[in-house]
Tab-separated table of C-alpha atoms in Angstrom:
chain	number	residue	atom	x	y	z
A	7	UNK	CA	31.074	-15.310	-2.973
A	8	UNK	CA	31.744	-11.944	-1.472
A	9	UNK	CA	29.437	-10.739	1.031
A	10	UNK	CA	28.340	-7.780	2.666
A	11	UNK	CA	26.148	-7.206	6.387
A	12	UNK	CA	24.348	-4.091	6.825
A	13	UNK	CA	24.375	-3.583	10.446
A	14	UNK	CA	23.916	-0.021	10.596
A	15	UNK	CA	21.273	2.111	9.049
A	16	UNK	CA	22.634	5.075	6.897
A	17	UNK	CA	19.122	7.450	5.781
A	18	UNK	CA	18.920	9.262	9.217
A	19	UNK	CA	21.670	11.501	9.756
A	20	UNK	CA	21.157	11.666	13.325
A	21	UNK	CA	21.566	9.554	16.585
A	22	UNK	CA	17.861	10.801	17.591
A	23	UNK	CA	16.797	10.655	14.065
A	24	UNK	CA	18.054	6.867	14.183
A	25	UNK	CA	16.699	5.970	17.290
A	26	UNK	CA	12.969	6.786	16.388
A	27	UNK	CA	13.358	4.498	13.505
A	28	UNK	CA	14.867	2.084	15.406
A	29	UNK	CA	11.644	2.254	17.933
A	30	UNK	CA	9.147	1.781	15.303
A	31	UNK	CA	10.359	-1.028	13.977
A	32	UNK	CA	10.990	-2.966	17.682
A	33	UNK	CA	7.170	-1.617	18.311
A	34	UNK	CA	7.967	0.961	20.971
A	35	UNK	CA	5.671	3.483	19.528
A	36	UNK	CA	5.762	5.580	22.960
A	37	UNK	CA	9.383	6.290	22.433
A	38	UNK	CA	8.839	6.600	18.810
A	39	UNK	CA	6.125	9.724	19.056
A	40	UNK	CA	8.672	10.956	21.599
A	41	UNK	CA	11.273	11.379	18.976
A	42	UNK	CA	9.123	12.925	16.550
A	43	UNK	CA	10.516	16.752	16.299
A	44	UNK	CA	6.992	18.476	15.635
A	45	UNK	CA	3.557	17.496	16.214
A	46	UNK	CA	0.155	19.006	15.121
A	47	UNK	CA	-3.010	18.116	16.361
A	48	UNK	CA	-6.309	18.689	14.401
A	49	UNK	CA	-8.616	17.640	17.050
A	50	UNK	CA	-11.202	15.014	16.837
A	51	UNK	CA	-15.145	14.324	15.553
A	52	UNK	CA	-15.920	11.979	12.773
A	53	UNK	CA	-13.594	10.933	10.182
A	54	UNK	CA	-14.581	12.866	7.229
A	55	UNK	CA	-13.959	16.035	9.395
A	56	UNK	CA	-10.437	14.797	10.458
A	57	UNK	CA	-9.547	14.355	6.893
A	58	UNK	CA	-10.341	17.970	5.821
A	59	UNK	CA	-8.769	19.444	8.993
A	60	UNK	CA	-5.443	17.422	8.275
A	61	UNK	CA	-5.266	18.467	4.604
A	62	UNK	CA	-5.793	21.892	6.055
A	63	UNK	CA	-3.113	21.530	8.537
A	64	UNK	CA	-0.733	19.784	5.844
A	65	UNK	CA	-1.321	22.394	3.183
A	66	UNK	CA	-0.433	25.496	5.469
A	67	UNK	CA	2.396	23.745	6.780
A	68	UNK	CA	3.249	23.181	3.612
A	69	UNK	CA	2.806	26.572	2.353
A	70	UNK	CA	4.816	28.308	4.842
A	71	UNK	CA	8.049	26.490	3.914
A	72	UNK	CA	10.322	28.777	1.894
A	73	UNK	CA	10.587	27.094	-1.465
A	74	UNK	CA	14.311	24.985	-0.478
A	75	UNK	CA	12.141	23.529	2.305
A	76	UNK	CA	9.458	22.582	0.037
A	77	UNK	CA	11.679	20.979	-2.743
A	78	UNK	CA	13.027	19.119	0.426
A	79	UNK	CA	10.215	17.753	2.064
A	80	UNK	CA	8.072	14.992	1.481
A	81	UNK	CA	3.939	14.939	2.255
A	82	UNK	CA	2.939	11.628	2.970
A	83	UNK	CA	-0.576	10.630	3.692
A	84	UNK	CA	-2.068	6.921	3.954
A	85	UNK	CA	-4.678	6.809	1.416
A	86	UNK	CA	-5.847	7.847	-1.870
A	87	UNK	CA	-8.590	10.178	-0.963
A	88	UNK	CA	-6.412	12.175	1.334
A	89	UNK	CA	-3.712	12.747	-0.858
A	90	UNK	CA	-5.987	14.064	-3.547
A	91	UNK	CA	-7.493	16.810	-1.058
A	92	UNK	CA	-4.025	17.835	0.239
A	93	UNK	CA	-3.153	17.838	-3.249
A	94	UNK	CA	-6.006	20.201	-3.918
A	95	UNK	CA	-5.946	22.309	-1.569
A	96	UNK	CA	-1.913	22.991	-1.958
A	97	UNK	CA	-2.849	23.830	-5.531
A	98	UNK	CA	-5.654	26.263	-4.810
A	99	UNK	CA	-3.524	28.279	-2.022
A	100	UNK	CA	-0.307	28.084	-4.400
A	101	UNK	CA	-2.743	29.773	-7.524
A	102	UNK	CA	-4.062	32.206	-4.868
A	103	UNK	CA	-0.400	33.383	-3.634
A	104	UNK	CA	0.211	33.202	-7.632
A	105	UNK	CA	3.008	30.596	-7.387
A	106	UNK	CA	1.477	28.794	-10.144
A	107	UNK	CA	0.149	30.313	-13.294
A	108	UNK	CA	-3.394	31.106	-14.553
A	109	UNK	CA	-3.423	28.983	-17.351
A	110	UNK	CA	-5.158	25.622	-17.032
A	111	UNK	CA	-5.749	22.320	-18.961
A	112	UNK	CA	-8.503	19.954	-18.330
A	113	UNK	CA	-8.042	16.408	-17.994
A	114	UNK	CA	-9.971	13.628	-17.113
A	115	UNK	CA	-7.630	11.669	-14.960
A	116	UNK	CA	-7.509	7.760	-14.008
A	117	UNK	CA	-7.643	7.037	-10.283
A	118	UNK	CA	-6.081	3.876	-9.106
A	119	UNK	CA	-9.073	1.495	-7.434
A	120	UNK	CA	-5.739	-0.757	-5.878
A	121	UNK	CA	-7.664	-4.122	-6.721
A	122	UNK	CA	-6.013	-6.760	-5.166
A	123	UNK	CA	-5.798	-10.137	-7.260
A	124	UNK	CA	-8.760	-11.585	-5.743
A	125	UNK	CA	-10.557	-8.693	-5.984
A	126	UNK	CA	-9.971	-8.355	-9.568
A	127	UNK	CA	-10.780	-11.478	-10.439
A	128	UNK	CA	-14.382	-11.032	-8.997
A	129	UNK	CA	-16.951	-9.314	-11.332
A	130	UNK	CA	-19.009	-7.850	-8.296
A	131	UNK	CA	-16.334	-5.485	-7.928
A	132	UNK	CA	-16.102	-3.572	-11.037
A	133	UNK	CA	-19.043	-0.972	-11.619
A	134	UNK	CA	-20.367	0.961	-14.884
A	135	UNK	CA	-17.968	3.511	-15.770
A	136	UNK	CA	-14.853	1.932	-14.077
A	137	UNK	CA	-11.463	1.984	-16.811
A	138	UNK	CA	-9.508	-1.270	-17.503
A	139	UNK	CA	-6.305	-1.178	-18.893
A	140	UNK	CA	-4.438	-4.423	-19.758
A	141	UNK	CA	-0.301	-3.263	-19.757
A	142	UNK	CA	0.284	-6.828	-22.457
A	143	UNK	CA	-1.639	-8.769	-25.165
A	144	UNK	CA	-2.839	-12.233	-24.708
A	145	UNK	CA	-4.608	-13.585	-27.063
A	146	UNK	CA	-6.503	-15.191	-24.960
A	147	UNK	CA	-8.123	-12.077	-24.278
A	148	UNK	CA	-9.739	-9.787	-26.489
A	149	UNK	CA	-8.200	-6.720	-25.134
A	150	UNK	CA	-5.688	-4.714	-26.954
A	151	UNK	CA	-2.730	-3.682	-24.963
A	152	UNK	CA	-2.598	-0.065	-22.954
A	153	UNK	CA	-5.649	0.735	-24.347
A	154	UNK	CA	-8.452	2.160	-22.334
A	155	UNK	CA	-11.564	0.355	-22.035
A	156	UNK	CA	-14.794	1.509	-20.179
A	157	UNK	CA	-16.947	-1.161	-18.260
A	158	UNK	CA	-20.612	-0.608	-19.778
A	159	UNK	CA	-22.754	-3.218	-18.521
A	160	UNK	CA	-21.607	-6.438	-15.200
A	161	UNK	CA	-23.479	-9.751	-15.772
A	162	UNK	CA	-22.968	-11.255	-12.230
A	163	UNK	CA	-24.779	-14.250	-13.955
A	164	UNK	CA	-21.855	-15.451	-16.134
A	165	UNK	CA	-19.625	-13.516	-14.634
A	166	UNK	CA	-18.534	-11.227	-17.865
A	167	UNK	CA	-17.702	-7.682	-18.046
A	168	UNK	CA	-18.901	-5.426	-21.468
A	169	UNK	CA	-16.465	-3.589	-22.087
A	170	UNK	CA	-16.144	-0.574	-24.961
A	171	UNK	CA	-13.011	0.891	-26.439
A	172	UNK	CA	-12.133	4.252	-27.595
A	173	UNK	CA	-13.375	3.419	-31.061
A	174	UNK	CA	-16.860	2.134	-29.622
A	175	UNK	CA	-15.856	-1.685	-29.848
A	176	UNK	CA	-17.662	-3.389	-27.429
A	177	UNK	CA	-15.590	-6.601	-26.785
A	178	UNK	CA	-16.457	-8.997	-23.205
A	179	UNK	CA	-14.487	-10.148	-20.681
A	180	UNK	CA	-14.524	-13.226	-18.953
A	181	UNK	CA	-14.037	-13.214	-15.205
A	182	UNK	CA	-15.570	-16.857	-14.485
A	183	UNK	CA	-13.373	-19.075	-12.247
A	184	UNK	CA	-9.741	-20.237	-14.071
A	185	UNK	CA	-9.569	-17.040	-15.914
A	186	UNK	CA	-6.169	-15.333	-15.807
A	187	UNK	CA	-7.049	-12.341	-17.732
A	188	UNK	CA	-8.262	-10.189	-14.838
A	189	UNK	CA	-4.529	-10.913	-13.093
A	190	UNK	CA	-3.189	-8.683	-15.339
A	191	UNK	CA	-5.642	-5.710	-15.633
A	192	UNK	CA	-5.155	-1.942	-14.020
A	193	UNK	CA	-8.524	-0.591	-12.549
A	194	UNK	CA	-9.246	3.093	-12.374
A	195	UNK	CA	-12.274	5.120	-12.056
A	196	UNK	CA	-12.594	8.331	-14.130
A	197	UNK	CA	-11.940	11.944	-12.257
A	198	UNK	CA	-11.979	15.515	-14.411
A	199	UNK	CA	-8.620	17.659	-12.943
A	200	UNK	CA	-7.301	21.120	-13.866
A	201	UNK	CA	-3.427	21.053	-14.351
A	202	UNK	CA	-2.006	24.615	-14.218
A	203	UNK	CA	1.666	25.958	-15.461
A	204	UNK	CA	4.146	25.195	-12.605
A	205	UNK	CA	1.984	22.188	-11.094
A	206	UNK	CA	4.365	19.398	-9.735
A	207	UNK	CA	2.720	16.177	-11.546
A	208	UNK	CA	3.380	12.275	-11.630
A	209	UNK	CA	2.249	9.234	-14.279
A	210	UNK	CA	0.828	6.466	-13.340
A	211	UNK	CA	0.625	4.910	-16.388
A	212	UNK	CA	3.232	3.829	-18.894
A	213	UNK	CA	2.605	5.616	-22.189
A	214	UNK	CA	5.819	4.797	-24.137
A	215	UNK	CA	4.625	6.488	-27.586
A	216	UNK	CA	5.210	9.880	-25.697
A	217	UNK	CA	7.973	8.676	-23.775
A	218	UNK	CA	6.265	8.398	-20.411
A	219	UNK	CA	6.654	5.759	-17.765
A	220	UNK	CA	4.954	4.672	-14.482
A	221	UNK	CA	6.382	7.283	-11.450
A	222	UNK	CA	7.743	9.604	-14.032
A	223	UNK	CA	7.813	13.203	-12.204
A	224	UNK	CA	8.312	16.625	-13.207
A	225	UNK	CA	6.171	19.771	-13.890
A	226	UNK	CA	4.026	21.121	-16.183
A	227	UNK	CA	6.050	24.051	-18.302
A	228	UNK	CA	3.251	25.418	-20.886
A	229	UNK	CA	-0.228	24.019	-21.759
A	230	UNK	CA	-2.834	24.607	-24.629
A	231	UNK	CA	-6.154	24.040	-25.497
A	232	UNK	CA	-5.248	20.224	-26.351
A	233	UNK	CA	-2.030	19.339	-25.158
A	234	UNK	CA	0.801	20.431	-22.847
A	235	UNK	CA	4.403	20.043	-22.123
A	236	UNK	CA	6.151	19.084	-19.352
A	237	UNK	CA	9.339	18.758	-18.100
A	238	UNK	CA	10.853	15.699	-16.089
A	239	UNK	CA	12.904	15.640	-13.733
A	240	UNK	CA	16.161	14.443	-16.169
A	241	UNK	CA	15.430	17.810	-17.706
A	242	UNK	CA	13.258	16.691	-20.667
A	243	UNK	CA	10.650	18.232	-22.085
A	244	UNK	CA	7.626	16.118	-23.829
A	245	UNK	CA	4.525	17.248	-25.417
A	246	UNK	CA	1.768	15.527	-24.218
A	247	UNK	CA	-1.609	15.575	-25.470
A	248	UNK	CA	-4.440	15.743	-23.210
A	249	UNK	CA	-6.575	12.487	-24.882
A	250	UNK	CA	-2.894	10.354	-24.583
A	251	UNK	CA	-3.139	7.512	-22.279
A	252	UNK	CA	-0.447	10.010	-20.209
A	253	UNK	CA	-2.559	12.249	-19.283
A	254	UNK	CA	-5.080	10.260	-18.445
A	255	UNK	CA	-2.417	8.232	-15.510
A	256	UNK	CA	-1.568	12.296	-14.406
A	257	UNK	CA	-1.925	13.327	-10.935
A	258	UNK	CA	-0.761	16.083	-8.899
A	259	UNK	CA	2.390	15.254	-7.103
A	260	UNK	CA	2.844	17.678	-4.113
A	261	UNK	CA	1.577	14.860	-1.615
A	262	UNK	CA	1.822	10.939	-1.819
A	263	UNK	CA	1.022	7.977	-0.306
A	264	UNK	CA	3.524	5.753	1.968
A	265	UNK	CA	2.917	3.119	-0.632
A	266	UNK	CA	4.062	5.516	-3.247
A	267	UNK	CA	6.796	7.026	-0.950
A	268	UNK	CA	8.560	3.723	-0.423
A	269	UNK	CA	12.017	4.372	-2.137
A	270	UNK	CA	12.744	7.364	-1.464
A	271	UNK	CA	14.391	9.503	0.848
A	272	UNK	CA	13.619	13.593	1.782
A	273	UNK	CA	15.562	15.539	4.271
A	274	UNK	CA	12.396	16.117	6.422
A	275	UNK	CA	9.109	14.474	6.293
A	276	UNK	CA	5.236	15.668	6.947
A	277	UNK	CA	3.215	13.299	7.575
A	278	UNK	CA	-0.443	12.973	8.092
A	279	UNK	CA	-2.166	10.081	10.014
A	280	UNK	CA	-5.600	10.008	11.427
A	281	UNK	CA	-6.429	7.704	14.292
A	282	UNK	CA	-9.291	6.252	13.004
A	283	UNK	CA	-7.495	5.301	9.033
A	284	UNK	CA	-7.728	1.377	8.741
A	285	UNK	CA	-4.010	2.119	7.376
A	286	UNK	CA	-3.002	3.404	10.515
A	287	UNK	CA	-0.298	0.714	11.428
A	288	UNK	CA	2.907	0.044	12.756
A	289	UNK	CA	4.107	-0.981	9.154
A	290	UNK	CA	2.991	2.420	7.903
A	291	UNK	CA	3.989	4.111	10.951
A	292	UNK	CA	7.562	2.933	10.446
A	293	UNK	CA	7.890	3.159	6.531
A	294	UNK	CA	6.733	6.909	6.715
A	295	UNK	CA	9.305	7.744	9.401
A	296	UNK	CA	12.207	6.344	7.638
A	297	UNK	CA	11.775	8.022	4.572
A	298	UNK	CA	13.601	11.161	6.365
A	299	UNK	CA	17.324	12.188	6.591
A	300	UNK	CA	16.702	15.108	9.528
A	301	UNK	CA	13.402	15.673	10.859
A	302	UNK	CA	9.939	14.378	11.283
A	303	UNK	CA	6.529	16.496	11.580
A	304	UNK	CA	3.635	14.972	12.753
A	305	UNK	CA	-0.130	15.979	11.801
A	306	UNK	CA	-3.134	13.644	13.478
A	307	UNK	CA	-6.213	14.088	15.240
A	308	UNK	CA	-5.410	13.139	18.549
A	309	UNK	CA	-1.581	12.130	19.395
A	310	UNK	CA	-2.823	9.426	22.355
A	311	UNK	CA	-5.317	7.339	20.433
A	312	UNK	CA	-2.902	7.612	17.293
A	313	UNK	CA	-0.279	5.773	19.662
A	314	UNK	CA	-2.475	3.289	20.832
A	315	UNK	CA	-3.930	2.624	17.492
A	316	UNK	CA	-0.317	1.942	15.894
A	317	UNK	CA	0.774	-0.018	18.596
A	318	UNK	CA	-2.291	-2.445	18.170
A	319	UNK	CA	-2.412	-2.940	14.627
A	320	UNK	CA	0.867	-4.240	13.139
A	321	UNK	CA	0.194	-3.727	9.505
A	322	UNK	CA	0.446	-7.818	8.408
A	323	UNK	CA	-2.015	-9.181	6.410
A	324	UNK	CA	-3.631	-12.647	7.861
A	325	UNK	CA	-3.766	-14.912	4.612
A	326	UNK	CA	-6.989	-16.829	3.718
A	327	UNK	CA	-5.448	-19.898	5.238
A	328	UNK	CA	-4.199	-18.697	8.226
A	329	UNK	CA	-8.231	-17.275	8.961
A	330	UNK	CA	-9.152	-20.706	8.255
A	331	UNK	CA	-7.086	-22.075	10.329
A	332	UNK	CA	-7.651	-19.943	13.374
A	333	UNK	CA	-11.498	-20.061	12.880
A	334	UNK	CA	-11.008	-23.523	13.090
A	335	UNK	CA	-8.683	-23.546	16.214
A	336	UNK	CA	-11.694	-20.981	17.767
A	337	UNK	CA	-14.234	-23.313	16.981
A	338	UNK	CA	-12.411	-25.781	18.641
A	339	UNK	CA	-13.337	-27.258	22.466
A	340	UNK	CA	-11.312	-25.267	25.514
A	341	UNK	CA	-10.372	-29.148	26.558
A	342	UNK	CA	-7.211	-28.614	28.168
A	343	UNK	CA	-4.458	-31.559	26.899
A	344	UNK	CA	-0.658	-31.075	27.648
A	345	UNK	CA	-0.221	-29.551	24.818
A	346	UNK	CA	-2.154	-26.797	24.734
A	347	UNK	CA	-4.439	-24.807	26.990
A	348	UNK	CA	-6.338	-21.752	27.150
A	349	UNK	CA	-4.572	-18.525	29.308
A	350	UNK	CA	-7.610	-17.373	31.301
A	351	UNK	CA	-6.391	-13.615	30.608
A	352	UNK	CA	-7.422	-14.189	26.730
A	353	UNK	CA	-3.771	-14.874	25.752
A	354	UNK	CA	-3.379	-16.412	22.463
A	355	UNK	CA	-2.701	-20.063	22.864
A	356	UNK	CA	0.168	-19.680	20.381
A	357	UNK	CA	1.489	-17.098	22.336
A	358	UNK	CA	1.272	-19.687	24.922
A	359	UNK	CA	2.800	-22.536	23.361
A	360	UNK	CA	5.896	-20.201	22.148
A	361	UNK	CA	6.746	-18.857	25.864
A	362	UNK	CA	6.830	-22.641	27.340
A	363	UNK	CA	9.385	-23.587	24.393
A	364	UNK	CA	11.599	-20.736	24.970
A	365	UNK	CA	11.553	-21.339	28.902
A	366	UNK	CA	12.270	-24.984	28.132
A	367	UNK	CA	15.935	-25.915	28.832
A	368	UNK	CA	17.608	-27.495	25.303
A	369	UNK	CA	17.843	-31.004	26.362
A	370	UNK	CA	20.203	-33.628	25.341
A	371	UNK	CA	19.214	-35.747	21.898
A	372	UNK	CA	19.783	-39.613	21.580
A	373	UNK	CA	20.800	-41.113	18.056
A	374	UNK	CA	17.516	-42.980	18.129
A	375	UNK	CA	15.198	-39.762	18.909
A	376	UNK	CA	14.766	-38.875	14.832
A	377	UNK	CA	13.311	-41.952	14.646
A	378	UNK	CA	10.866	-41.880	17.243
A	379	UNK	CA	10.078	-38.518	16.038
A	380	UNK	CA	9.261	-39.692	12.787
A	381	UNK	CA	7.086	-42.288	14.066
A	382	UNK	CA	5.004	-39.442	16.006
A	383	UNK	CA	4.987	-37.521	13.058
A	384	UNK	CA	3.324	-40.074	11.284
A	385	UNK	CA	0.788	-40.778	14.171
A	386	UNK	CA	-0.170	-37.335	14.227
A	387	UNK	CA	-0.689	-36.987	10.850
A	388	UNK	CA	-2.841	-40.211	10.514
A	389	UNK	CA	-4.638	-38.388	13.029
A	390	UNK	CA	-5.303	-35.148	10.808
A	391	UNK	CA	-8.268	-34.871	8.956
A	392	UNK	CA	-8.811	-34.264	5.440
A	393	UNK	CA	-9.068	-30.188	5.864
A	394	UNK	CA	-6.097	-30.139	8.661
A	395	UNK	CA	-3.741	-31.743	6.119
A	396	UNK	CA	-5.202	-29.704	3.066
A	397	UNK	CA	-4.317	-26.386	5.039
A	398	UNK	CA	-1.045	-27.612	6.189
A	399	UNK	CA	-0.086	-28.449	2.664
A	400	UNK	CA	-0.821	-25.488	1.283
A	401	UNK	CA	0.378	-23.431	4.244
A	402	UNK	CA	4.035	-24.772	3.262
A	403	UNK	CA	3.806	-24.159	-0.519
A	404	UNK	CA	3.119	-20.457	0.186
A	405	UNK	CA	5.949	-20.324	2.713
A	406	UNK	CA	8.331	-21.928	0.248
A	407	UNK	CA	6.773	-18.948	-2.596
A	408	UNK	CA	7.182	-16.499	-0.372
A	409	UNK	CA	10.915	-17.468	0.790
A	410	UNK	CA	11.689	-17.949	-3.386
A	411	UNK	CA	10.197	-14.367	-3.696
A	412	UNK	CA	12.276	-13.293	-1.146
């Protein structure tokens, strides 16, 4: 089979552009700020206030670009909230410097709640007034497909959400243990915009009876009092009425979220990042950065606690068996045994355990070694309890998912 190695990486178009990337992702975030060709600080105080002073700070930036800078630069933020008052606020100055026309339409828009699967299988996390959307058909379940349902009534008791369609069907969901139907389900929660003529907008929902799909982009060209047309970037133009299930996924698109932003590449990127964002992470960090071709600006609260916060929190997610399994090892006795002990610094002992293997010399292997191996193997896991072997079990299976996935 032919192969290929990519050794080198192509976005960045320069050696310094390259080499902050290349610092993020080895962890150097010292060196990585370093690199970064333009920095704004906001200042401190508590979080809420950092959040409007960045979306101030991104939308003025933003705003004094000449309109070839704009169409070249991406705004990424870390979470949904932010991007929808940088998103705001770039609309209101762009209507004040009349960039973007008077004329308005009203929609009542669908904000993603990003369940995650465990979350949206629990009913205690849906609330009255929340929007389900279920992208296929089962008939298992008694939704219709891409059609919007609104929660009415959770019964933690049996575990069932009410839920009433556009036609004032009430139909219930099951969310009790076994049931696959929540797997599938898009959450939103409901949020009244104004869309004006010349607004940059994205879907984020699939409407393919007006020819819309998740991501689509483009800008709105003309509206009316119950519909409005836009025009994508392939250079089509689709009516779209303001009830469609379009509209409803619309958002403004001058800022987006890393998660979003993964993809795609912009010639120079602004990014926003508060210190004190659970988001805030290496894996973030280094996503947002390599998004650019040229240049990186900067806008955070304070530049030295942004550093220290990225280089502490690496972005991956502990699985529930991996907390199990180091609440367990915690809980355990500090009884020192050869093969494991207890750094008095607070080193990890796994951290531990991996620095005496790779000081170890490789030694030399006899034919019958395997063997003996085996037999300790065995000993040890006679030794295992119940739990221990459970968790090691299952441990493997999701290794061997996640290496198929890969």
């Amino acid at each position: 089979m032919p192969t290929a190695s990519m050794t080198d990486i192509q976005r960045q178009r320069t050696d310094e552009g390259r080499s902050v990337v290349l610092s993020a992702i080895a962890g150097d975030i010292k060196t990585a700020m370093a690199g970064v060709n333009q920095l704004t600080e906001v200042g401190g105080g508590k979080l809420a206030d950092v959040r409007d002073q960045v979306a101030t700070a991104m939308a003025d930036t933003y705003m004094a670009m000449t309109p070839e800078q704009r169409s070249a630069t991406g705004l990424i933020v870390l979470t949904n909230a932010l991007r929808k008052d940088v998103n705001e606020q770039i609309q209101g100055q762009l209507r004040s410097a009349n960039l973007i026309g008077e004329d308005a339409v009203k929609v009542t828009s669908l904000l993603p709640r990003n369940f995650s699967q465990a979350e949206a299988r629990e009913v205690g996390s849906y609330k009255v007034g929340d929007i389900v959307v279920s992208p296929v058909a089962s008939s298992q379940s008694p939704m219709m497909a891409n059609v919007l349902y609104t929660v009415t009534s959770v019964s933690r008791d049996d575990q069932k959400l009410a839920l009433q369609s556009p036609d004032n069907d009430i139909v219930s969901l099951s969310l009790a243990h076994g049931s696959s139907d929540a797997r599938k389900l898009a959450v939103f929660s409901a949020d009244k915009q104004d869309f004006h003529v010349g607004d940059a907008v994205k879907f984020k929902i699939t409407d393919r009876e007006h020819g819309i799909f998740n991501s689509a982009e483009g800008h709105i060209k003309s509206v009316s009092r119950d519909s409005f047309s836009i025009v994508t970037k392939d250079g089509d133009e689709r009516p779209i009425p303001t009830d469609s299930l379009a509209a409803r996924g619309m958002q403004l698109a001058y800022a987006s979220t890393a998660h979003d932003f993964q993809g795609s590449t912009v010639d120079r990127v602004l990014l926003a990042m508060s210190s004190a964002e659970q988001l805030t992470t290496q894996k973030s960090f280094y996503v947002s950065l390599s998004r650019m071709r040229d240049t990186i600006h900067l806008v955070t609260d304070r530049v030295d606690k942004l550093a220290a916060t990225i280089a502490d929190q690496t972005g991956e997610r502990m699985n529930a068996l991996e907390a199990l399994a180091a609440q367990r090892d915690e809980a355990k006795p500090d009884a020192k045994s050869p093969h494991k002990e207890r750094d008095e610094t607070g080193k990890n002992e796994r951290d531990i355990q991996v620095e005496k293997r790779d000081k170890k010399q490789p030694e030399k292997h006899t034919e019958k070694e395997p063997k003996d191996q085996d037999q300790d193997d065995k000993s040890k896991d006679a030794q295992m309890s119940f739990a221990d072997r459970l968790i090691a079990s299952m441990n493997q299976d999701q290794k061997q998912r996640d290496e198929r996935s890969r």
